[in-house]
mmCIF file of N, CA, C and O in Angstrom:
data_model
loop_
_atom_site.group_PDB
_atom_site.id
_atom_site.type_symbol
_atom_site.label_atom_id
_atom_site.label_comp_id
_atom_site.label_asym_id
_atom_site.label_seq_id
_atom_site.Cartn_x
_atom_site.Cartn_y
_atom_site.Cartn_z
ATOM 1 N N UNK A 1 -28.633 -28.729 8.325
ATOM 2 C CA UNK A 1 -28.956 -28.011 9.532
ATOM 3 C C UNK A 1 -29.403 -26.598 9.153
ATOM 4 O O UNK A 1 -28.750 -25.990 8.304
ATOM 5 N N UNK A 2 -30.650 -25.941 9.822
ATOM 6 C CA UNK A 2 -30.967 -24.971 9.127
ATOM 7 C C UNK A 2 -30.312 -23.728 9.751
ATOM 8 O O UNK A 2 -30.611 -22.632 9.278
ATOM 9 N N UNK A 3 -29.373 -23.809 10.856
ATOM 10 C CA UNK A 3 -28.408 -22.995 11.056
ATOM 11 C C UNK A 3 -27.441 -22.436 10.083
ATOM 12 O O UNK A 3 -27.161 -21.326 9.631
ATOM 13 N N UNK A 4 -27.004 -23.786 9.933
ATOM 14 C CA UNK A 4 -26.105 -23.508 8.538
ATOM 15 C C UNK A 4 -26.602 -22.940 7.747
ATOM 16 O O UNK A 4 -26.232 -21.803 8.041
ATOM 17 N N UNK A 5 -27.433 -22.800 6.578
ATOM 18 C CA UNK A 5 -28.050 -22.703 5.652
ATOM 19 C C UNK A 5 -28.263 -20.738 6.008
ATOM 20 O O UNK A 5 -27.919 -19.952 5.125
ATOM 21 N N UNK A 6 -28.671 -20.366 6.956
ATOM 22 C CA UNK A 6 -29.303 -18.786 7.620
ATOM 23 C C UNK A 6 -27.447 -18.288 7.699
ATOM 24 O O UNK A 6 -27.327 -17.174 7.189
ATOM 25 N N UNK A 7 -26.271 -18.777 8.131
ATOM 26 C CA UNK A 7 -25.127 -18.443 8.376
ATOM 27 C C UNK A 7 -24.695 -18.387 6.800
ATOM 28 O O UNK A 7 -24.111 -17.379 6.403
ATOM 29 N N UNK A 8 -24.956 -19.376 5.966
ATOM 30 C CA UNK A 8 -24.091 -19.467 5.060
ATOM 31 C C UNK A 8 -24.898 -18.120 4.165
ATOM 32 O O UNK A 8 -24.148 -17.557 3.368
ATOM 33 N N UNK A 9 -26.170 -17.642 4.232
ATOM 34 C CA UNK A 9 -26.988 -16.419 3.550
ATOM 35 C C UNK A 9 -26.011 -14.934 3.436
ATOM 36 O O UNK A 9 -25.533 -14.257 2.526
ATOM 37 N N UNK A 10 -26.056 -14.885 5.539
ATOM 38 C CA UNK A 10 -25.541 -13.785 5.720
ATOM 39 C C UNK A 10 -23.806 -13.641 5.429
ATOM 40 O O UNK A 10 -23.461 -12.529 5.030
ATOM 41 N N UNK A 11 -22.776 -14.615 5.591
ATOM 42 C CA UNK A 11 -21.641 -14.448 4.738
ATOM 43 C C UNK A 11 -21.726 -13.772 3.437
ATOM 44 O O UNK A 11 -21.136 -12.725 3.174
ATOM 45 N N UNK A 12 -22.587 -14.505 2.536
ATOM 46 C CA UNK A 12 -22.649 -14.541 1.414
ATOM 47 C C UNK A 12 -23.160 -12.394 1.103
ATOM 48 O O UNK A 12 -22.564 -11.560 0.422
ATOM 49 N N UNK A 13 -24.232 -12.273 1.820
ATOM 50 C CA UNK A 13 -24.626 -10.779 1.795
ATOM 51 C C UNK A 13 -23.384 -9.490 2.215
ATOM 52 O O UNK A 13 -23.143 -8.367 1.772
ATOM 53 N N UNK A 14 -22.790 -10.371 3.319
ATOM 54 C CA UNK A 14 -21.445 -9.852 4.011
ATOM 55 C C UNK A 14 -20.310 -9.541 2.563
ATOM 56 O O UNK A 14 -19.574 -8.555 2.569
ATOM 57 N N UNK A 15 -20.324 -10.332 1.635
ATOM 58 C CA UNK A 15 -18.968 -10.247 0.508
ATOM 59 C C UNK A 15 -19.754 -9.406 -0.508
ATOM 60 O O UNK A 15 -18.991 -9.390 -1.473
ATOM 61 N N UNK A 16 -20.772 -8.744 -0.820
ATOM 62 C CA UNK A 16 -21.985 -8.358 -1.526
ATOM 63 C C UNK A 16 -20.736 -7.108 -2.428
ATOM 64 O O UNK A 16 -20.353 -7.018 -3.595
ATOM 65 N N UNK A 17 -20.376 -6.156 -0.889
ATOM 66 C CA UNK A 17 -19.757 -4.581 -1.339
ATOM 67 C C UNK A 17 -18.447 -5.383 -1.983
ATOM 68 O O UNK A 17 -17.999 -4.918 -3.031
ATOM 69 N N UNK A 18 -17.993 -6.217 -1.583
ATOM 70 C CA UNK A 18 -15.951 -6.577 -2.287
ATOM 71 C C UNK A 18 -16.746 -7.482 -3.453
ATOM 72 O O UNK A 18 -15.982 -7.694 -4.395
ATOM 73 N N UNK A 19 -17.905 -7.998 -3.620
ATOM 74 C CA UNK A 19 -18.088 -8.506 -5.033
ATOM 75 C C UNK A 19 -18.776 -7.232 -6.111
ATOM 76 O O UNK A 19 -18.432 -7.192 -7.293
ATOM 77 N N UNK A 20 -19.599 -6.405 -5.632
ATOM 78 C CA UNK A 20 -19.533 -4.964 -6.305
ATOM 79 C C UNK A 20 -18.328 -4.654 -7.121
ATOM 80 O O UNK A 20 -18.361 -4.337 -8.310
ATOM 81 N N UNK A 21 -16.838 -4.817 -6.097
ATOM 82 C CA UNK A 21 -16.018 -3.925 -6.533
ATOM 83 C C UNK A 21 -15.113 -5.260 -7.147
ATOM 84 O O UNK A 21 -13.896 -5.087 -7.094
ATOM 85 N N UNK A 22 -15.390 -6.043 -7.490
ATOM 86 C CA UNK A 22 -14.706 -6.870 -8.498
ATOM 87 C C UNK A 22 -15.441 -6.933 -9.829
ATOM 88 O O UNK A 22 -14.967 -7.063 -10.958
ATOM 89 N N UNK A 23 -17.003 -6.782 -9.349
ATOM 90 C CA UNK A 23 -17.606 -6.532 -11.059
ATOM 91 C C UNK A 23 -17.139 -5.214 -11.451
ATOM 92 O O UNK A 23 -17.057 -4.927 -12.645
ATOM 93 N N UNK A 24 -16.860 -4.482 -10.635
ATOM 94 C CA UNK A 24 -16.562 -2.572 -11.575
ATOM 95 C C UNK A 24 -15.520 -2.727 -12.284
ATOM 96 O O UNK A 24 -15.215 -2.277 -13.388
ATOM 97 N N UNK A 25 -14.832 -3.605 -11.345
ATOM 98 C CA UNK A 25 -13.099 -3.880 -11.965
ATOM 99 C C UNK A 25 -13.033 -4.504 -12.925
ATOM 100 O O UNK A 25 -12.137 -4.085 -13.657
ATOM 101 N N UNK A 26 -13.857 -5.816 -13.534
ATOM 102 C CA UNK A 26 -14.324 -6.293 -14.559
ATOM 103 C C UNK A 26 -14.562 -5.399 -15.806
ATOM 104 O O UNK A 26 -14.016 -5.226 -16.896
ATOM 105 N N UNK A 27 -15.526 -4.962 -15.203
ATOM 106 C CA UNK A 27 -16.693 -3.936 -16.533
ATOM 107 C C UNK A 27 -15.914 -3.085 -16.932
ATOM 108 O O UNK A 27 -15.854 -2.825 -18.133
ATOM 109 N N UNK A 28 -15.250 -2.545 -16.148
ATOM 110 C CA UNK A 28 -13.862 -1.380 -16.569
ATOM 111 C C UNK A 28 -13.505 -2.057 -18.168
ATOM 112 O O UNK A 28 -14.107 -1.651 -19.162
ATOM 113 N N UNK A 29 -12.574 -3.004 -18.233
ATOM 114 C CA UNK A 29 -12.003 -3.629 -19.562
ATOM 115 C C UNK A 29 -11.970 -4.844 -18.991
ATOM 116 O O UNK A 29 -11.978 -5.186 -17.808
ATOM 117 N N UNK A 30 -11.920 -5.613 -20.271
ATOM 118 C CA UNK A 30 -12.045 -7.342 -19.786
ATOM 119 C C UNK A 30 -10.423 -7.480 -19.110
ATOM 120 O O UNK A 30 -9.471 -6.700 -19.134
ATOM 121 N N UNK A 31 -10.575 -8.639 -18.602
ATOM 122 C CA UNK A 31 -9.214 -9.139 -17.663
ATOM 123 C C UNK A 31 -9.420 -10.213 -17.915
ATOM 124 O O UNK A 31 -10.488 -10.801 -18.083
ATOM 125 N N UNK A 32 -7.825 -10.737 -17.986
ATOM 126 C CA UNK A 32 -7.418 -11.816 -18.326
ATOM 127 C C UNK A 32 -8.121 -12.835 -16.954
ATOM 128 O O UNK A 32 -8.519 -12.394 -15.876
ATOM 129 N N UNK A 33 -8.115 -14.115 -17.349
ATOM 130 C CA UNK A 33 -8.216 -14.855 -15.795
ATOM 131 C C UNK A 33 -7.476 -14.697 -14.648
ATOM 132 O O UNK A 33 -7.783 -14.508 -13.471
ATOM 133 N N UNK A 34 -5.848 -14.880 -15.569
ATOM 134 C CA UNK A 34 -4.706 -14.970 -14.663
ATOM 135 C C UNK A 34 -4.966 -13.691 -13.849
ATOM 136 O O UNK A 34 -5.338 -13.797 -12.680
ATOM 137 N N UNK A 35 -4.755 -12.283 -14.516
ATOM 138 C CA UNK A 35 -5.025 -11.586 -13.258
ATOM 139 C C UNK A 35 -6.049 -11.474 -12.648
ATOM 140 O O UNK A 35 -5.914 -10.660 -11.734
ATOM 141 N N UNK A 36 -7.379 -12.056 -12.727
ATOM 142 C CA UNK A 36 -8.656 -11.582 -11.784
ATOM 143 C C UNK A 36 -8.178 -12.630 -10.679
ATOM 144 O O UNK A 36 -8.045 -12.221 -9.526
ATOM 145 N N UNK A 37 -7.923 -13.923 -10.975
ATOM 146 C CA UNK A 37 -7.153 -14.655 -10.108
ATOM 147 C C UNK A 37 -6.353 -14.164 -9.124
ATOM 148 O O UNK A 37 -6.585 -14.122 -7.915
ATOM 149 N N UNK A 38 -4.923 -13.615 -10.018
ATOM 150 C CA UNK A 38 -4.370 -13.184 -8.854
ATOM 151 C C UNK A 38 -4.841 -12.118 -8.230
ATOM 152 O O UNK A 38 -4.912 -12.286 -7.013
ATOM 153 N N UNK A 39 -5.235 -10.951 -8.658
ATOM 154 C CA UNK A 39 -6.189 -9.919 -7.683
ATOM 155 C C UNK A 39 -7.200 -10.367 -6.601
ATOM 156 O O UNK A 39 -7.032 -10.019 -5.432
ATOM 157 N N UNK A 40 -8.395 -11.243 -7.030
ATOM 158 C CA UNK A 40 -9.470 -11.589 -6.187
ATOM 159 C C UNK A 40 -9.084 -13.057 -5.534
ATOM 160 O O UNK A 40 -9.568 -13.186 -4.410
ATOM 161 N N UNK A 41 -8.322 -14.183 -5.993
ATOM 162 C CA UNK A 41 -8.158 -15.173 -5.608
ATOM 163 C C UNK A 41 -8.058 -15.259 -3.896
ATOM 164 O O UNK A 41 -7.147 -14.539 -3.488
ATOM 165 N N UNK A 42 -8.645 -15.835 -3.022
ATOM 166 C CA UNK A 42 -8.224 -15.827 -1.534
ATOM 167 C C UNK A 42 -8.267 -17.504 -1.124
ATOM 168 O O UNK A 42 -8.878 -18.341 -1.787
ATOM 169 N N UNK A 43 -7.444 -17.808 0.172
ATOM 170 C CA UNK A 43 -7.236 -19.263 0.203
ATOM 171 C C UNK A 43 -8.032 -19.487 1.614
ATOM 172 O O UNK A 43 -8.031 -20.496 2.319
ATOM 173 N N UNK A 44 -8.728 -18.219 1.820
ATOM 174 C CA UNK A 44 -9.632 -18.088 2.508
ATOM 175 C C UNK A 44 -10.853 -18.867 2.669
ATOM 176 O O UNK A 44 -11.639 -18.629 1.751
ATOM 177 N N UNK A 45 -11.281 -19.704 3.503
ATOM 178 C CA UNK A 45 -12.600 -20.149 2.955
ATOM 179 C C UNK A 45 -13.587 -19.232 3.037
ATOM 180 O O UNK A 45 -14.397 -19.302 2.113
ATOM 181 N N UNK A 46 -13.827 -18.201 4.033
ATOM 182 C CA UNK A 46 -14.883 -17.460 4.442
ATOM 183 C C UNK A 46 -14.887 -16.150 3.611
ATOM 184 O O UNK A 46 -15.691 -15.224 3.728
ATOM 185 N N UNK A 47 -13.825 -16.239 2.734
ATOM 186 C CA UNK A 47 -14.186 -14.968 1.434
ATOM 187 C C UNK A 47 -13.567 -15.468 0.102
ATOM 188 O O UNK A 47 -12.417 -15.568 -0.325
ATOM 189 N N UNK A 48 -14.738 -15.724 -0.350
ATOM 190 C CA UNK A 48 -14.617 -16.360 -1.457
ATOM 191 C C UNK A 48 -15.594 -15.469 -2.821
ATOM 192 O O UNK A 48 -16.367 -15.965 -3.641
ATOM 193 N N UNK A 49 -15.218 -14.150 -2.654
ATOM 194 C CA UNK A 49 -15.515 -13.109 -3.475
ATOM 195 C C UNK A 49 -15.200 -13.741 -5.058
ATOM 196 O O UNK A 49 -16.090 -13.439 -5.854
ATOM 197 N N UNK A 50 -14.252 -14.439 -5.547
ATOM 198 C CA UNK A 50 -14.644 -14.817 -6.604
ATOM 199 C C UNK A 50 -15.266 -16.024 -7.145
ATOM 200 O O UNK A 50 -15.463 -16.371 -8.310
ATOM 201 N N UNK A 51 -15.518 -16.556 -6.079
ATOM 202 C CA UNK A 51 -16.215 -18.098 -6.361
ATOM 203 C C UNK A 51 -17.591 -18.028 -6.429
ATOM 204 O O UNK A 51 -18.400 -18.793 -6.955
ATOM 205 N N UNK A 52 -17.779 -16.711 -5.651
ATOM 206 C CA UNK A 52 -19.600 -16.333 -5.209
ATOM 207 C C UNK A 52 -19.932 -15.386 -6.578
ATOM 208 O O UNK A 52 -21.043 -15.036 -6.974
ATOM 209 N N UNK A 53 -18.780 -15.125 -7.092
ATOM 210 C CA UNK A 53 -19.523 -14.147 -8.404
ATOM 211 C C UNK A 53 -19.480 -14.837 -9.491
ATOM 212 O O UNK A 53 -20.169 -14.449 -10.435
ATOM 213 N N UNK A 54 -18.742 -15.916 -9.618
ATOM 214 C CA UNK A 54 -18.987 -16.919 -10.851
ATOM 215 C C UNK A 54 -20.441 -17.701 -10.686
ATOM 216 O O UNK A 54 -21.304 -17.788 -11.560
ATOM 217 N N UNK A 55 -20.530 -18.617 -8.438
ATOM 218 C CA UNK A 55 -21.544 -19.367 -8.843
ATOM 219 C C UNK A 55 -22.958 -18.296 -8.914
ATOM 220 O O UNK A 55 -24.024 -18.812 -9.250
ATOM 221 N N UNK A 56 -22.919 -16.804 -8.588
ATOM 222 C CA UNK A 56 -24.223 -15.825 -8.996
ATOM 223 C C UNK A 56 -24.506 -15.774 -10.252
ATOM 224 O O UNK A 56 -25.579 -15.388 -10.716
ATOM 225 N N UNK A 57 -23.198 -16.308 -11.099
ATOM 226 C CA UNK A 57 -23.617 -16.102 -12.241
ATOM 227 C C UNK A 57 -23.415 -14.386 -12.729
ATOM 228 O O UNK A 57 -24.094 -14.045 -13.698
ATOM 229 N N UNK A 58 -22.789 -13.651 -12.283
ATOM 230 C CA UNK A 58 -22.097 -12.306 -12.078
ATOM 231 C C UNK A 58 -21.630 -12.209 -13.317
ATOM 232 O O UNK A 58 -22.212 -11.550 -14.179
ATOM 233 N N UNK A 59 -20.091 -13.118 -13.605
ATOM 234 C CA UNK A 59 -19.354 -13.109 -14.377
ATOM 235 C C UNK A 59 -19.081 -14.671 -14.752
ATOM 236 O O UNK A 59 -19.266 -15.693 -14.091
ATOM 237 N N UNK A 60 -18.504 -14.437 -16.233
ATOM 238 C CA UNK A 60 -17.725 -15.546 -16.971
ATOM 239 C C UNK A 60 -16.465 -15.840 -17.730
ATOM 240 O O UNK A 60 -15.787 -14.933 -18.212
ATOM 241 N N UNK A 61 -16.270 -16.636 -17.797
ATOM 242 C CA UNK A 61 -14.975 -16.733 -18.503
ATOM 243 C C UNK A 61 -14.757 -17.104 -19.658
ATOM 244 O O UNK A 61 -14.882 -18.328 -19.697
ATOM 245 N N UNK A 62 -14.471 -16.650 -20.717
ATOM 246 C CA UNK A 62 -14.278 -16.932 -21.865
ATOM 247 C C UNK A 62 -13.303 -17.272 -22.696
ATOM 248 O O UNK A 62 -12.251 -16.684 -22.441
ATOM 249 N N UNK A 63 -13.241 -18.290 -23.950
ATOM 250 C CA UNK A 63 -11.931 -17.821 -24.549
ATOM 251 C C UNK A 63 -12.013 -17.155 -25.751
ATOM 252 O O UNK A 63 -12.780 -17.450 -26.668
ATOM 253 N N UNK A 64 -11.149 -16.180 -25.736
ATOM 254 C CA UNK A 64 -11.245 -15.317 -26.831
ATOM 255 C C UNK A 64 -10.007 -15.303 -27.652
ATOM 256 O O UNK A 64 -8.938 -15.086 -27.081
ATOM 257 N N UNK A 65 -10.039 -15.518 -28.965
ATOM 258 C CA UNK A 65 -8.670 -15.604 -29.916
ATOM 259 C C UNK A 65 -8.088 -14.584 -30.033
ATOM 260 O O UNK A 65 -8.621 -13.527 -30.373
ATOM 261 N N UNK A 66 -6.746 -14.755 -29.735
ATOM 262 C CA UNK A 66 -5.963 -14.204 -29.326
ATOM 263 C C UNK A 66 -5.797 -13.141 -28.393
ATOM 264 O O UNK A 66 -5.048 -12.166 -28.457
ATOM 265 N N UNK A 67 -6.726 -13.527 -27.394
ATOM 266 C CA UNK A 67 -6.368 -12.988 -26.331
ATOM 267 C C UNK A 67 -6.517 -14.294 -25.037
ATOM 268 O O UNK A 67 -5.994 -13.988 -23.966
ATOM 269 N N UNK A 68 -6.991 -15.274 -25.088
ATOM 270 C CA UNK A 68 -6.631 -16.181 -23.948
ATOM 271 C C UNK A 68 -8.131 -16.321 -22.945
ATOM 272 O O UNK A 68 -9.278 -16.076 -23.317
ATOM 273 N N UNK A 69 -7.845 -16.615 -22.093
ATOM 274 C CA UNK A 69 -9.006 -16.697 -21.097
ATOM 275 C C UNK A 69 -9.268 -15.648 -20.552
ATOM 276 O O UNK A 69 -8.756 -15.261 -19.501
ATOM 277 N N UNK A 70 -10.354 -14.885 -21.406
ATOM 278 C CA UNK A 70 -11.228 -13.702 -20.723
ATOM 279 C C UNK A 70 -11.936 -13.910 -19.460
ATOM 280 O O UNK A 70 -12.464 -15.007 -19.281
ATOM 281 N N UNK A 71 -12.049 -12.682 -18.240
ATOM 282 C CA UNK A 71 -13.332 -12.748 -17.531
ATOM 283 C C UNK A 71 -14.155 -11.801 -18.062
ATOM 284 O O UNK A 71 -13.450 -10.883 -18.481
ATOM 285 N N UNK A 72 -15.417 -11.568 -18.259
ATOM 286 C CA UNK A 72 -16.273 -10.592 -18.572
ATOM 287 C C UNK A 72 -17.757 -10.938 -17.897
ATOM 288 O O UNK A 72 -18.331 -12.022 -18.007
ATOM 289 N N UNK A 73 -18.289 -9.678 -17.113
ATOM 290 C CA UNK A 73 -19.222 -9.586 -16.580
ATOM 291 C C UNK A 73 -20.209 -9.881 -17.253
ATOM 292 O O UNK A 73 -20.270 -9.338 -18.356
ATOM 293 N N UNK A 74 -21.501 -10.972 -16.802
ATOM 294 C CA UNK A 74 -22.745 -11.491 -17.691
ATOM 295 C C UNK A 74 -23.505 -10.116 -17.372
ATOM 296 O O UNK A 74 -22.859 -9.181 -16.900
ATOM 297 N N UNK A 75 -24.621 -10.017 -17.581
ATOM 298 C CA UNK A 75 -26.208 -9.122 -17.761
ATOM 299 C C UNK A 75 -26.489 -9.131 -16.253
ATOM 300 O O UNK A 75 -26.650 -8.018 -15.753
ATOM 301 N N UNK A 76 -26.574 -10.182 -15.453
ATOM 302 C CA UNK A 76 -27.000 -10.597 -14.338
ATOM 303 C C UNK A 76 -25.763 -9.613 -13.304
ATOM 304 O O UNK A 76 -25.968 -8.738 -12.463
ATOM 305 N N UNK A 77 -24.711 -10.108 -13.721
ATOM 306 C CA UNK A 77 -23.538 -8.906 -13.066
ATOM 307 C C UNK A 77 -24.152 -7.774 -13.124
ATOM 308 O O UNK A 77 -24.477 -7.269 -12.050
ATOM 309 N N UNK A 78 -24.485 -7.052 -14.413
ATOM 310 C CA UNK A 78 -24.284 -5.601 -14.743
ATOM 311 C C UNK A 78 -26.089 -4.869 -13.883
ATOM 312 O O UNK A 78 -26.457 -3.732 -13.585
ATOM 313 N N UNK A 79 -26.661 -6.079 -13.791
ATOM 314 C CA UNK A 79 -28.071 -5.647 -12.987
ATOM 315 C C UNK A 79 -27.777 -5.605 -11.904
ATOM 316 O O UNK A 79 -28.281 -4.895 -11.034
ATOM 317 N N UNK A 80 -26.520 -6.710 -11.752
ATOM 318 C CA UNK A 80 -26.633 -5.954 -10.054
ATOM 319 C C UNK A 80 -26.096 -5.068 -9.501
ATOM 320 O O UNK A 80 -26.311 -4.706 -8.344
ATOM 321 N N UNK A 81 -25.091 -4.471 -10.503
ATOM 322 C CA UNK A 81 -24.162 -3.655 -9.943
ATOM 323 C C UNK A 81 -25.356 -2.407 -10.571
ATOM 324 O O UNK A 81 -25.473 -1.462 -9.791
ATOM 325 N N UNK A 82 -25.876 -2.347 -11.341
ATOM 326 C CA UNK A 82 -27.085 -1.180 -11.172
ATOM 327 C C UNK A 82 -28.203 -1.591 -9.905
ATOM 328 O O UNK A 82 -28.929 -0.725 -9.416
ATOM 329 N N UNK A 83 -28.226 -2.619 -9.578
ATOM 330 C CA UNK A 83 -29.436 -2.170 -8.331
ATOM 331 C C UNK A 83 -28.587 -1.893 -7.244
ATOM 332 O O UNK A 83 -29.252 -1.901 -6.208
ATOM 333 N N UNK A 84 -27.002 -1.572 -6.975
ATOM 334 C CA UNK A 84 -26.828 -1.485 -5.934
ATOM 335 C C UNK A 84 -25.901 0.476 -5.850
ATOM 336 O O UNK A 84 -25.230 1.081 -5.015
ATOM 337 N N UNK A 85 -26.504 0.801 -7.423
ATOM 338 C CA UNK A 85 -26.264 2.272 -7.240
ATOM 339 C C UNK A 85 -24.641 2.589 -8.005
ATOM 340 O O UNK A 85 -24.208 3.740 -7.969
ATOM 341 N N UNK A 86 -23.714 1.327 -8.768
ATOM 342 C CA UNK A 86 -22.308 1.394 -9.073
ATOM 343 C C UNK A 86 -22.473 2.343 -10.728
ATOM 344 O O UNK A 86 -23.255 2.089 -11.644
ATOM 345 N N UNK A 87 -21.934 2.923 -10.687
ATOM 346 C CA UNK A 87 -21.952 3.861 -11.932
ATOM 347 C C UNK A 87 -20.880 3.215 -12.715
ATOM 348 O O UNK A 87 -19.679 3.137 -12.454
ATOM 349 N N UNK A 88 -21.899 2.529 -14.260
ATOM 350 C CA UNK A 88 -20.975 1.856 -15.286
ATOM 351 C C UNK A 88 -20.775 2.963 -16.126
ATOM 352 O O UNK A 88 -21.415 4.009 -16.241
ATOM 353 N N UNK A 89 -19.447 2.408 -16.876
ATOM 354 C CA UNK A 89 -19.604 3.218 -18.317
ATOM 355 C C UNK A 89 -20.819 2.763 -19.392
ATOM 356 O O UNK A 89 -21.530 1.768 -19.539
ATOM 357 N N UNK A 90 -20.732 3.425 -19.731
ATOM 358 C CA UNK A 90 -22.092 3.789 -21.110
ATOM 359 C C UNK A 90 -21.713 2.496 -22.126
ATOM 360 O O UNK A 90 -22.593 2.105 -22.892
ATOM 361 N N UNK A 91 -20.599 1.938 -22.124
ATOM 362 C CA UNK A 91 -20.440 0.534 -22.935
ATOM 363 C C UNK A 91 -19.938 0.419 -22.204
ATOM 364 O O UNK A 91 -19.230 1.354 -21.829
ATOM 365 N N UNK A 92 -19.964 -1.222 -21.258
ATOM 366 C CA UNK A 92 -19.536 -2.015 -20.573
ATOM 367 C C UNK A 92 -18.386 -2.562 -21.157
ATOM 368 O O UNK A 92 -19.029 -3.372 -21.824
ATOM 369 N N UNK A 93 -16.954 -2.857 -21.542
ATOM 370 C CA UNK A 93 -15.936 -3.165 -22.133
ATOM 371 C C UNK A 93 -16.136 -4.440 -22.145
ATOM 372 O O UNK A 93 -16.575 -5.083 -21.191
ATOM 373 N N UNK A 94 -15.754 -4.988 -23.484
ATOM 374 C CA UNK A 94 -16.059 -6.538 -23.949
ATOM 375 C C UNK A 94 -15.323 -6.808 -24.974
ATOM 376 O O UNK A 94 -15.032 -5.807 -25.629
ATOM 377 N N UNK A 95 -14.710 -8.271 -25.547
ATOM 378 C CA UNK A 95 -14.429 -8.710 -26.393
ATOM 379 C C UNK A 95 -15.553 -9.697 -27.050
ATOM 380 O O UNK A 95 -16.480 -10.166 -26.389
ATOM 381 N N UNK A 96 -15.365 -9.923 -28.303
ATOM 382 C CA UNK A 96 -16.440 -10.965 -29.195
ATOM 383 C C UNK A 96 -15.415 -12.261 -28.431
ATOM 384 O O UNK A 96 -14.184 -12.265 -28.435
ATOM 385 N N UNK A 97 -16.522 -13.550 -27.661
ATOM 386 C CA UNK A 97 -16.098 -14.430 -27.428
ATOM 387 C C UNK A 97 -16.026 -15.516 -28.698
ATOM 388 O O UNK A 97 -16.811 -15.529 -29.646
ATOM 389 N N UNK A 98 -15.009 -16.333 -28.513
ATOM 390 C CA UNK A 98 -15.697 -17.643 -29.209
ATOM 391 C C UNK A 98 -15.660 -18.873 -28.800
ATOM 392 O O UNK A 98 -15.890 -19.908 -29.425
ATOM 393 N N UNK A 99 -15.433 -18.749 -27.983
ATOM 394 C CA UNK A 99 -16.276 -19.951 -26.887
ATOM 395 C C UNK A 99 -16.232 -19.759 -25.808
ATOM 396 O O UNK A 99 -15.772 -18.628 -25.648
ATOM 397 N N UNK A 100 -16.617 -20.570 -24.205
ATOM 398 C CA UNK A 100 -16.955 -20.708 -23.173
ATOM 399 C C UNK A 100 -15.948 -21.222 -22.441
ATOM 400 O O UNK A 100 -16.014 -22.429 -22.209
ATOM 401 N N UNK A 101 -15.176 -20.710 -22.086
ATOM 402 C CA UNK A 101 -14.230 -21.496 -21.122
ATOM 403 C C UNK A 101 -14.592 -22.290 -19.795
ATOM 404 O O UNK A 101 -15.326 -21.586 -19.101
ATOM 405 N N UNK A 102 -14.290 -23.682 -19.132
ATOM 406 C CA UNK A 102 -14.663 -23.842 -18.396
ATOM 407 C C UNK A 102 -13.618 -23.408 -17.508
ATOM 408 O O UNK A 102 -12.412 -23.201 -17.644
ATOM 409 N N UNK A 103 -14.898 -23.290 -16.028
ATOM 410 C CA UNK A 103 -14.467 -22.306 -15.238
ATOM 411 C C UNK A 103 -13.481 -23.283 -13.952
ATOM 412 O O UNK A 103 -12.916 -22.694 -13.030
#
């Protein structure tokens, strides 16, 4: 229904500023899953701030030795949080992954 489809846009534009401020919170230093989880997690269906920044492709999850399941903001995150004016640090905080966690 192409109702749906025009409703499900503007939600999605609606979570835009609280997904901003989960990539800053990201880029700051990597975070574990467990807490981006418990911070952003909602059982909400209609805000789903971290489900919309994984499927944007925002952020990912990684595993990193000895430290566990990283989140860390992709390229695609860090462009958007520059086209929307968010002031990063000068190195975006990261660990060397070594592999891909599924999400």
């Amino acid at each position: 229904m192409p109702h749906d489809h025009v409703l499900l846009e503007l939600v999605s534009h609606d979570l835009d500023p609280l997904i901003l401020d989960l990539l800053e919170w990201i880029a700051r230093e990597p975070r574990s899953h467990a807490d981006v989880l418990d911070a952003w997690r909602t059982s909400c269906p209609r805000l789903t701030v971290w489900e919309d920044c994984i499927d944007r492709g925002f952020a990912t999850r990684m595993h990193i030795a000895g430290h566990g399941s990283v989140v860390q903001v992709t390229a695609a995150g860090l462009s958007f949080l520059q086209r929307h004016g968010r002031v990063m640090p000068k190195t975006p905080a990261s660990i060397t992954a070594t592999s891909p966690a599924a999400s």
